[in-house]
Amino acid sequence: MAAAEDGSGQQSALDEDEAAYCRRWGAQHAGARELASLYSPGKRFQEWCCVVLCFSLIAHNLVHLLLLARWEHTPLVMLGVVAGALIADFLSGLVHWGADTWGSVELPIVGKAFIRPFREHHIDPTAITRHDFIETNGDNCLVTLLPLLNMAYKFRTQTTEALEQLYPWECFVFCLIIFGTFTNQIHKWSHTYFGLPCWVTLLQDWHVILPRKHHRIHHVSPHETYFCITTGWLNYPLEKMGFWRRLEDLIQGLTGEKPRADDMKWAQKIK
């Protein structure tokens, strides 16, 4: 009888520990719940507009690029694809590092709209897997609108001869835009362990896009490394160089601001 009571008591303690863990981490974390509640109808409308306009421009520009394609462009186009992926990876790391490390959710306009998702993600890393296509990709679509509009303007105003001369460069810019647009979708896939299409897992396994195991390194507290989330190709060399740490030391020395102070504040919320 006593043994049964001991077993029941141990199970009850385990259940309490599990419940406490869920409150400290994941969707039940107090900070995660508060941050999720800040996602507004206005923000949703902005994301819808950006996604629709972005993908309309992508389709428009892709058609024009295909119409201008020539076999002799192939080597430079392939080089542009690789260069576009590398630069997109670095830019994803720069934006990710900046939003993770500096700023606050309380900042006007950008706080709730753009910094909030980064704070939520560290407390509840799987929240991104519950976001639909619009919420996942809306902000990236906003960022790529200007270069897409500029490209569309060139196709409408420049001569065929001029466009053929610019073709390798425009292909590079287009590849950079595509990688940038889909960075957060790739990031979402790196947190998704069930139901991914075979072609996505294949690209992850070949490290063409950010692999799941690779991205786990970033999610070890205090989230101070491996910020690049498009392909992840640059994470190791930047880490060996101490790139982010040196940049943080420089900014802290100039401003007195402590890296990841706001991120830590949200992580420590318990009520």
PDB file of C-alpha atoms in Angstrom:
ATOM      1  CA  MET A   1       0.000   0.000   0.000  1.00  0.00           C
ATOM      2  CA  ALA A   2       2.820   2.367   0.973  1.00  0.00           C
ATOM      3  CA  ALA A   3       4.686   1.500  -2.225  1.00  0.00           C
ATOM      4  CA  ALA A   4       1.599   2.340  -4.265  1.00  0.00           C
ATOM      5  CA  GLU A   5       1.254   5.665  -2.478  1.00  0.00           C
ATOM      6  CA  ASP A   6       4.951   6.411  -3.108  1.00  0.00           C
ATOM      7  CA  GLY A   7       4.517   5.599  -6.799  1.00  0.00           C
ATOM      8  CA  SER A   8       1.457   7.825  -7.006  1.00  0.00           C
ATOM      9  CA  GLY A   9       3.305  10.628  -5.243  1.00  0.00           C
ATOM     10  CA  GLN A  10       6.267  10.352  -7.608  1.00  0.00           C
ATOM     11  CA  GLN A  11       3.975  10.448 -10.651  1.00  0.00           C
ATOM     12  CA  SER A  12       2.195  13.496  -9.250  1.00  0.00           C
ATOM     13  CA  ALA A  13       5.544  15.244  -8.720  1.00  0.00           C
ATOM     14  CA  LEU A  14       6.600  14.420 -12.285  1.00  0.00           C
ATOM     15  CA  ASP A  15       3.314  15.803 -13.614  1.00  0.00           C
ATOM     16  CA  GLU A  16       3.852  19.015 -11.636  1.00  0.00           C
ATOM     17  CA  ASP A  17       7.420  19.309 -12.943  1.00  0.00           C
ATOM     18  CA  GLU A  18       6.228  18.836 -16.526  1.00  0.00           C
ATOM     19  CA  ALA A  19       3.519  21.456 -16.073  1.00  0.00           C
ATOM     20  CA  ALA A  20       6.055  23.875 -14.588  1.00  0.00           C
ATOM     21  CA  TYR A  21       8.407  23.260 -17.526  1.00  0.00           C
ATOM     22  CA  CYS A  22       5.615  24.028 -19.991  1.00  0.00           C
ATOM     23  CA  ARG A  23       4.929  27.291 -18.171  1.00  0.00           C
ATOM     24  CA  ARG A  24       8.619  28.222 -18.404  1.00  0.00           C
ATOM     25  CA  TRP A  25       9.013  27.230 -22.063  1.00  0.00           C
ATOM     26  CA  GLY A  26       6.674  26.923 -25.016  1.00  0.00           C
ATOM     27  CA  ALA A  27       3.147  28.113 -25.740  1.00  0.00           C
ATOM     28  CA  GLN A  28       2.155  28.203 -22.037  1.00  0.00           C
ATOM     29  CA  HIS A  29       5.006  30.515 -21.053  1.00  0.00           C
ATOM     30  CA  ALA A  30       3.587  33.797 -19.722  1.00  0.00           C
ATOM     31  CA  GLY A  31       5.774  35.885 -22.014  1.00  0.00           C
ATOM     32  CA  ALA A  32       4.880  33.767 -25.050  1.00  0.00           C
ATOM     33  CA  ARG A  33       1.158  34.197 -24.390  1.00  0.00           C
ATOM     34  CA  GLU A  34       1.510  37.963 -24.001  1.00  0.00           C
ATOM     35  CA  LEU A  35       3.627  38.313 -27.131  1.00  0.00           C
ATOM     36  CA  ALA A  36       1.238  36.179 -29.201  1.00  0.00           C
ATOM     37  CA  SER A  37      -1.665  38.407 -28.088  1.00  0.00           C
ATOM     38  CA  LEU A  38       0.096  41.455 -29.609  1.00  0.00           C
ATOM     39  CA  TYR A  39      -0.415  40.101 -33.155  1.00  0.00           C
ATOM     40  CA  SER A  40      -3.053  42.564 -34.399  1.00  0.00           C
ATOM     41  CA  PRO A  41      -5.610  42.684 -37.250  1.00  0.00           C
ATOM     42  CA  GLY A  42      -3.714  45.664 -38.671  1.00  0.00           C
ATOM     43  CA  LYS A  43      -0.513  43.632 -38.777  1.00  0.00           C
ATOM     44  CA  ARG A  44      -2.386  40.783 -40.463  1.00  0.00           C
ATOM     45  CA  PHE A  45      -3.730  43.150 -43.135  1.00  0.00           C
ATOM     46  CA  GLN A  46      -0.211  44.498 -43.808  1.00  0.00           C
ATOM     47  CA  GLU A  47       1.099  40.938 -44.249  1.00  0.00           C
ATOM     48  CA  TRP A  48      -1.701  39.994 -46.662  1.00  0.00           C
ATOM     49  CA  CYS A  49      -1.048  43.080 -48.825  1.00  0.00           C
ATOM     50  CA  CYS A  50       2.703  42.435 -48.893  1.00  0.00           C
ATOM     51  CA  VAL A  51       2.367  38.732 -49.779  1.00  0.00           C
ATOM     52  CA  VAL A  52      -0.089  39.348 -52.625  1.00  0.00           C
ATOM     53  CA  LEU A  53       1.926  42.215 -54.110  1.00  0.00           C
ATOM     54  CA  CYS A  54       5.265  40.436 -53.646  1.00  0.00           C
ATOM     55  CA  PHE A  55       4.268  37.207 -55.370  1.00  0.00           C
ATOM     56  CA  SER A  56       2.522  39.106 -58.186  1.00  0.00           C
ATOM     57  CA  LEU A  57       5.788  40.965 -58.843  1.00  0.00           C
ATOM     58  CA  ILE A  58       7.832  37.760 -58.593  1.00  0.00           C
ATOM     59  CA  ALA A  59       5.638  36.153 -61.272  1.00  0.00           C
ATOM     60  CA  HIS A  60       5.816  39.257 -63.485  1.00  0.00           C
ATOM     61  CA  ASN A  61       9.616  39.510 -63.247  1.00  0.00           C
ATOM     62  CA  LEU A  62      10.183  35.772 -63.674  1.00  0.00           C
ATOM     63  CA  VAL A  63       8.240  35.775 -66.960  1.00  0.00           C
ATOM     64  CA  HIS A  64      10.386  38.642 -68.295  1.00  0.00           C
ATOM     65  CA  LEU A  65      13.618  36.922 -67.211  1.00  0.00           C
ATOM     66  CA  LEU A  66      12.596  33.688 -68.935  1.00  0.00           C
ATOM     67  CA  LEU A  67      11.772  35.564 -72.138  1.00  0.00           C
ATOM     68  CA  LEU A  68      15.252  37.122 -72.139  1.00  0.00           C
ATOM     69  CA  ALA A  69      17.132  33.902 -71.297  1.00  0.00           C
ATOM     70  CA  ARG A  70      20.005  32.783 -73.540  1.00  0.00           C
ATOM     71  CA  TRP A  71      22.274  29.735 -73.239  1.00  0.00           C
ATOM     72  CA  GLU A  72      25.366  31.929 -73.161  1.00  0.00           C
ATOM     73  CA  HIS A  73      24.112  33.466 -69.912  1.00  0.00           C
ATOM     74  CA  THR A  74      24.221  30.102 -68.077  1.00  0.00           C
ATOM     75  CA  PRO A  75      27.650  30.358 -66.322  1.00  0.00           C
ATOM     76  CA  LEU A  76      26.984  33.852 -64.968  1.00  0.00           C
ATOM     77  CA  VAL A  77      23.441  32.930 -63.960  1.00  0.00           C
ATOM     78  CA  MET A  78      24.732  29.934 -61.972  1.00  0.00           C
ATOM     79  CA  LEU A  79      27.306  32.167 -60.301  1.00  0.00           C
ATOM     80  CA  GLY A  80      24.501  34.616 -59.508  1.00  0.00           C
ATOM     81  CA  VAL A  81      22.444  31.874 -57.842  1.00  0.00           C
ATOM     82  CA  VAL A  82      25.321  30.952 -55.508  1.00  0.00           C
ATOM     83  CA  ALA A  83      26.183  34.603 -54.802  1.00  0.00           C
ATOM     84  CA  GLY A  84      22.521  35.378 -54.157  1.00  0.00           C
ATOM     85  CA  ALA A  85      22.259  32.515 -51.669  1.00  0.00           C
ATOM     86  CA  LEU A  86      25.430  33.610 -49.834  1.00  0.00           C
ATOM     87  CA  ILE A  87      24.428  37.259 -49.568  1.00  0.00           C
ATOM     88  CA  ALA A  88      20.871  36.350 -48.544  1.00  0.00           C
ATOM     89  CA  ASP A  89      22.306  34.090 -45.837  1.00  0.00           C
ATOM     90  CA  PHE A  90      24.500  36.897 -44.507  1.00  0.00           C
ATOM     91  CA  LEU A  91      21.644  39.431 -44.593  1.00  0.00           C
ATOM     92  CA  SER A  92      19.344  36.976 -42.809  1.00  0.00           C
ATOM     93  CA  GLY A  93      21.995  36.649 -40.102  1.00  0.00           C
ATOM     94  CA  LEU A  94      22.444  40.406 -39.829  1.00  0.00           C
ATOM     95  CA  VAL A  95      18.696  41.042 -39.463  1.00  0.00           C
ATOM     96  CA  HIS A  96      18.258  38.061 -37.120  1.00  0.00           C
ATOM     97  CA  TRP A  97      21.201  39.145 -34.961  1.00  0.00           C
ATOM     98  CA  GLY A  98      19.991  42.756 -34.851  1.00  0.00           C
ATOM     99  CA  ALA A  99      16.423  41.881 -33.857  1.00  0.00           C
ATOM    100  CA  ASP A 100      17.492  39.208 -31.352  1.00  0.00           C
ATOM    101  CA  THR A 101      20.174  41.320 -29.714  1.00  0.00           C
ATOM    102  CA  TRP A 102      18.977  44.920 -29.706  1.00  0.00           C
ATOM    103  CA  GLY A 103      15.760  46.888 -29.428  1.00  0.00           C
ATOM    104  CA  SER A 104      12.576  46.304 -27.496  1.00  0.00           C
ATOM    105  CA  VAL A 105       8.981  45.254 -28.080  1.00  0.00           C
ATOM    106  CA  GLU A 106       8.032  48.649 -26.589  1.00  0.00           C
ATOM    107  CA  LEU A 107       9.674  50.585 -29.452  1.00  0.00           C
ATOM    108  CA  PRO A 108       7.150  52.605 -31.528  1.00  0.00           C
ATOM    109  CA  ILE A 109       5.969  50.917 -34.750  1.00  0.00           C
ATOM    110  CA  VAL A 110       8.826  48.418 -35.178  1.00  0.00           C
ATOM    111  CA  GLY A 111       8.582  46.929 -31.674  1.00  0.00           C
ATOM    112  CA  LYS A 112       5.261  45.106 -31.917  1.00  0.00           C
ATOM    113  CA  ALA A 113       5.386  44.723 -35.683  1.00  0.00           C
ATOM    114  CA  PHE A 114       8.900  43.321 -36.179  1.00  0.00           C
ATOM    115  CA  ILE A 115      10.775  42.683 -32.906  1.00  0.00           C
ATOM    116  CA  ARG A 116       7.866  40.896 -31.191  1.00  0.00           C
ATOM    117  CA  PRO A 117       8.102  37.715 -33.354  1.00  0.00           C
ATOM    118  CA  PHE A 118      11.796  37.308 -32.460  1.00  0.00           C
ATOM    119  CA  ARG A 119      11.055  37.516 -28.726  1.00  0.00           C
ATOM    120  CA  GLU A 120       8.184  35.039 -29.035  1.00  0.00           C
ATOM    121  CA  HIS A 121      10.321  32.636 -31.042  1.00  0.00           C
ATOM    122  CA  HIS A 122      12.974  32.186 -28.340  1.00  0.00           C
ATOM    123  CA  ILE A 123      10.362  31.488 -25.652  1.00  0.00           C
ATOM    124  CA  ASP A 124       8.187  29.316 -27.883  1.00  0.00           C
ATOM    125  CA  PRO A 125      10.349  28.016 -30.774  1.00  0.00           C
ATOM    126  CA  THR A 126       7.530  25.871 -32.195  1.00  0.00           C
ATOM    127  CA  ALA A 127       5.106  28.810 -32.467  1.00  0.00           C
ATOM    128  CA  ILE A 128       6.412  29.445 -35.982  1.00  0.00           C
ATOM    129  CA  THR A 129       5.220  25.982 -37.041  1.00  0.00           C
ATOM    130  CA  ARG A 130       1.668  27.024 -36.118  1.00  0.00           C
ATOM    131  CA  HIS A 131       1.835  30.199 -38.228  1.00  0.00           C
ATOM    132  CA  ASP A 132       0.199  30.062 -41.650  1.00  0.00           C
ATOM    133  CA  PHE A 133       1.865  31.103 -44.896  1.00  0.00           C
ATOM    134  CA  ILE A 134       0.831  34.757 -44.551  1.00  0.00           C
ATOM    135  CA  GLU A 135       2.110  35.263 -41.005  1.00  0.00           C
ATOM    136  CA  THR A 136       5.303  33.337 -41.742  1.00  0.00           C
ATOM    137  CA  ASN A 137       6.271  35.258 -44.881  1.00  0.00           C
ATOM    138  CA  GLY A 138       4.551  38.657 -44.642  1.00  0.00           C
ATOM    139  CA  ASP A 139       7.492  40.638 -43.255  1.00  0.00           C
ATOM    140  CA  ASN A 140      10.018  39.175 -45.692  1.00  0.00           C
ATOM    141  CA  CYS A 141       7.685  40.032 -48.563  1.00  0.00           C
ATOM    142  CA  LEU A 142       7.595  43.620 -47.309  1.00  0.00           C
ATOM    143  CA  VAL A 143      11.405  43.824 -47.356  1.00  0.00           C
ATOM    144  CA  THR A 144      11.693  42.567 -50.950  1.00  0.00           C
ATOM    145  CA  LEU A 145       8.983  44.804 -52.435  1.00  0.00           C
ATOM    146  CA  LEU A 146      11.262  47.711 -53.373  1.00  0.00           C
ATOM    147  CA  PRO A 147      13.830  45.666 -55.364  1.00  0.00           C
ATOM    148  CA  LEU A 148      10.974  43.785 -57.048  1.00  0.00           C
ATOM    149  CA  LEU A 149       9.271  47.045 -58.025  1.00  0.00           C
ATOM    150  CA  ASN A 150      12.579  48.429 -59.309  1.00  0.00           C
ATOM    151  CA  MET A 151      13.094  45.325 -61.448  1.00  0.00           C
ATOM    152  CA  ALA A 152       9.560  45.504 -62.835  1.00  0.00           C
ATOM    153  CA  TYR A 153      10.111  49.178 -63.691  1.00  0.00           C
ATOM    154  CA  LYS A 154      13.268  48.301 -65.654  1.00  0.00           C
ATOM    155  CA  PHE A 155      11.424  45.649 -67.650  1.00  0.00           C
ATOM    156  CA  ARG A 156       8.765  48.220 -68.566  1.00  0.00           C
ATOM    157  CA  THR A 157      11.070  51.113 -69.458  1.00  0.00           C
ATOM    158  CA  GLN A 158      14.371  49.773 -70.836  1.00  0.00           C
ATOM    159  CA  THR A 159      15.102  48.427 -74.312  1.00  0.00           C
ATOM    160  CA  THR A 160      15.621  44.735 -75.029  1.00  0.00           C
ATOM    161  CA  GLU A 161      19.281  45.376 -75.836  1.00  0.00           C
ATOM    162  CA  ALA A 162      19.881  47.106 -72.515  1.00  0.00           C
ATOM    163  CA  LEU A 163      18.089  44.344 -70.607  1.00  0.00           C
ATOM    164  CA  GLU A 164      20.170  41.655 -72.325  1.00  0.00           C
ATOM    165  CA  GLN A 165      23.345  43.386 -71.184  1.00  0.00           C
ATOM    166  CA  LEU A 166      21.998  43.586 -67.630  1.00  0.00           C
ATOM    167  CA  TYR A 167      20.627  40.038 -67.671  1.00  0.00           C
ATOM    168  CA  PRO A 168      23.255  38.290 -65.438  1.00  0.00           C
ATOM    169  CA  TRP A 169      23.001  41.078 -62.860  1.00  0.00           C
ATOM    170  CA  GLU A 170      19.192  40.986 -62.856  1.00  0.00           C
ATOM    171  CA  CYS A 171      19.292  37.196 -62.402  1.00  0.00           C
ATOM    172  CA  PHE A 172      21.580  37.637 -59.398  1.00  0.00           C
ATOM    173  CA  VAL A 173      19.240  40.250 -57.902  1.00  0.00           C
ATOM    174  CA  PHE A 174      16.229  38.015 -58.568  1.00  0.00           C
ATOM    175  CA  CYS A 175      17.890  35.019 -56.857  1.00  0.00           C
ATOM    176  CA  LEU A 176      18.816  37.211 -53.891  1.00  0.00           C
ATOM    177  CA  ILE A 177      15.190  38.341 -53.682  1.00  0.00           C
ATOM    178  CA  ILE A 178      13.860  34.774 -53.882  1.00  0.00           C
ATOM    179  CA  PHE A 179      16.163  33.532 -51.116  1.00  0.00           C
ATOM    180  CA  GLY A 180      15.301  36.600 -49.026  1.00  0.00           C
ATOM    181  CA  THR A 181      11.561  36.205 -49.565  1.00  0.00           C
ATOM    182  CA  PHE A 182      11.586  32.563 -48.510  1.00  0.00           C
ATOM    183  CA  THR A 183      14.052  32.862 -45.613  1.00  0.00           C
ATOM    184  CA  ASN A 184      11.408  32.684 -42.899  1.00  0.00           C
ATOM    185  CA  GLN A 185       9.655  29.785 -44.659  1.00  0.00           C
ATOM    186  CA  ILE A 186      13.005  27.949 -44.671  1.00  0.00           C
ATOM    187  CA  HIS A 187      13.389  28.889 -41.003  1.00  0.00           C
ATOM    188  CA  LYS A 188       9.932  27.455 -40.283  1.00  0.00           C
ATOM    189  CA  TRP A 189      10.883  24.190 -42.005  1.00  0.00           C
ATOM    190  CA  SER A 190      13.976  23.966 -39.760  1.00  0.00           C
ATOM    191  CA  HIS A 191      11.603  23.751 -36.769  1.00  0.00           C
ATOM    192  CA  THR A 192       9.175  21.297 -38.412  1.00  0.00           C
ATOM    193  CA  TYR A 193       9.864  17.631 -37.699  1.00  0.00           C
ATOM    194  CA  PHE A 194       6.719  16.017 -39.117  1.00  0.00           C
ATOM    195  CA  GLY A 195       4.935  16.217 -42.446  1.00  0.00           C
ATOM    196  CA  LEU A 196       7.565  18.044 -44.489  1.00  0.00           C
ATOM    197  CA  PRO A 197       7.590  17.293 -48.239  1.00  0.00           C
ATOM    198  CA  CYS A 198      10.379  14.944 -49.336  1.00  0.00           C
ATOM    199  CA  TRP A 199      11.990  17.638 -51.497  1.00  0.00           C
ATOM    200  CA  VAL A 200      12.304  19.947 -48.470  1.00  0.00           C
ATOM    201  CA  THR A 201      14.008  17.308 -46.305  1.00  0.00           C
ATOM    202  CA  LEU A 202      16.267  16.480 -49.246  1.00  0.00           C
ATOM    203  CA  LEU A 203      17.349  20.121 -49.559  1.00  0.00           C
ATOM    204  CA  GLN A 204      17.938  20.213 -45.791  1.00  0.00           C
ATOM    205  CA  ASP A 205      19.949  16.992 -45.834  1.00  0.00           C
ATOM    206  CA  TRP A 206      22.125  18.336 -48.665  1.00  0.00           C
ATOM    207  CA  HIS A 207      22.452  21.665 -46.774  1.00  0.00           C
ATOM    208  CA  VAL A 208      21.081  23.619 -49.720  1.00  0.00           C
ATOM    209  CA  ILE A 209      18.724  25.266 -47.201  1.00  0.00           C
ATOM    210  CA  LEU A 210      18.985  25.536 -43.406  1.00  0.00           C
ATOM    211  CA  PRO A 211      19.060  22.019 -41.848  1.00  0.00           C
ATOM    212  CA  ARG A 212      17.101  21.259 -38.687  1.00  0.00           C
ATOM    213  CA  LYS A 213      20.047  19.935 -36.653  1.00  0.00           C
ATOM    214  CA  HIS A 214      22.215  22.872 -37.706  1.00  0.00           C
ATOM    215  CA  HIS A 215      19.663  25.449 -36.490  1.00  0.00           C
ATOM    216  CA  ARG A 216      19.350  23.816 -33.056  1.00  0.00           C
ATOM    217  CA  ILE A 217      22.731  25.329 -32.164  1.00  0.00           C
ATOM    218  CA  HIS A 218      21.187  28.811 -32.211  1.00  0.00           C
ATOM    219  CA  HIS A 219      18.430  27.797 -29.820  1.00  0.00           C
ATOM    220  CA  VAL A 220      20.780  27.008 -26.948  1.00  0.00           C
ATOM    221  CA  SER A 221      20.359  29.885 -24.468  1.00  0.00           C
ATOM    222  CA  PRO A 222      21.447  32.711 -24.582  1.00  0.00           C
ATOM    223  CA  HIS A 223      20.924  32.511 -28.384  1.00  0.00           C
ATOM    224  CA  GLU A 224      24.202  34.260 -29.243  1.00  0.00           C
ATOM    225  CA  THR A 225      25.459  32.351 -32.286  1.00  0.00           C
ATOM    226  CA  TYR A 226      24.485  30.790 -35.664  1.00  0.00           C
ATOM    227  CA  PHE A 227      22.158  33.624 -36.697  1.00  0.00           C
ATOM    228  CA  CYS A 228      22.145  32.947 -40.471  1.00  0.00           C
ATOM    229  CA  ILE A 229      18.888  31.156 -41.329  1.00  0.00           C
ATOM    230  CA  THR A 230      18.614  31.013 -45.140  1.00  0.00           C
ATOM    231  CA  THR A 231      21.185  28.343 -45.937  1.00  0.00           C
ATOM    232  CA  GLY A 232      23.298  28.458 -42.768  1.00  0.00           C
ATOM    233  CA  TRP A 233      26.458  28.265 -44.909  1.00  0.00           C
ATOM    234  CA  LEU A 234      28.046  31.298 -43.222  1.00  0.00           C
ATOM    235  CA  ASN A 235      27.360  30.350 -39.596  1.00  0.00           C
ATOM    236  CA  TYR A 236      30.548  28.360 -39.016  1.00  0.00           C
ATOM    237  CA  PRO A 237      33.007  30.838 -40.613  1.00  0.00           C
ATOM    238  CA  LEU A 238      31.356  33.819 -38.887  1.00  0.00           C
ATOM    239  CA  GLU A 239      31.496  31.989 -35.556  1.00  0.00           C
ATOM    240  CA  LYS A 240      35.186  31.145 -36.005  1.00  0.00           C
ATOM    241  CA  MET A 241      35.861  34.814 -36.773  1.00  0.00           C
ATOM    242  CA  GLY A 242      33.945  35.920 -33.672  1.00  0.00           C
ATOM    243  CA  PHE A 243      32.047  38.269 -36.005  1.00  0.00           C
ATOM    244  CA  TRP A 244      28.865  38.769 -33.960  1.00  0.00           C
ATOM    245  CA  ARG A 245      30.677  38.941 -30.621  1.00  0.00           C
ATOM    246  CA  ARG A 246      33.063  41.626 -31.910  1.00  0.00           C
ATOM    247  CA  LEU A 247      30.142  43.598 -33.341  1.00  0.00           C
ATOM    248  CA  GLU A 248      28.288  43.376 -30.010  1.00  0.00           C
ATOM    249  CA  ASP A 249      31.358  44.514 -28.082  1.00  0.00           C
ATOM    250  CA  LEU A 250      31.721  47.499 -30.408  1.00  0.00           C
ATOM    251  CA  ILE A 251      28.063  48.565 -30.074  1.00  0.00           C
ATOM    252  CA  GLN A 252      28.019  48.006 -26.318  1.00  0.00           C
ATOM    253  CA  GLY A 253      31.175  50.089 -25.976  1.00  0.00           C
ATOM    254  CA  LEU A 254      29.642  52.930 -27.999  1.00  0.00           C
ATOM    255  CA  THR A 255      26.125  52.900 -26.535  1.00  0.00           C
ATOM    256  CA  GLY A 256      26.345  51.156 -23.169  1.00  0.00           C
ATOM    257  CA  GLU A 257      23.433  48.924 -24.181  1.00  0.00           C
ATOM    258  CA  LYS A 258      23.633  45.291 -23.050  1.00  0.00           C
ATOM    259  CA  PRO A 259      23.091  42.646 -25.781  1.00  0.00           C
ATOM    260  CA  ARG A 260      19.873  40.603 -25.517  1.00  0.00           C
ATOM    261  CA  ALA A 261      18.618  42.477 -22.432  1.00  0.00           C
ATOM    262  CA  ASP A 262      15.042  42.678 -23.762  1.00  0.00           C
ATOM    263  CA  ASP A 263      15.161  39.059 -24.912  1.00  0.00           C
ATOM    264  CA  MET A 264      16.161  37.954 -21.407  1.00  0.00           C
ATOM    265  CA  LYS A 265      13.426  40.097 -19.853  1.00  0.00           C
ATOM    266  CA  TRP A 266      10.716  38.280 -21.819  1.00  0.00           C
ATOM    267  CA  ALA A 267      12.261  34.877 -21.130  1.00  0.00           C
ATOM    268  CA  GLN A 268      12.098  35.531 -17.392  1.00  0.00           C
ATOM    269  CA  LYS A 269       8.396  36.453 -17.348  1.00  0.00           C
ATOM    270  CA  ILE A 270       6.504  33.941 -15.205  1.00  0.00           C
ATOM    271  CA  LYS A 271       3.145  35.719 -14.730  1.00  0.00           C
TER     272      LYS A 271
END
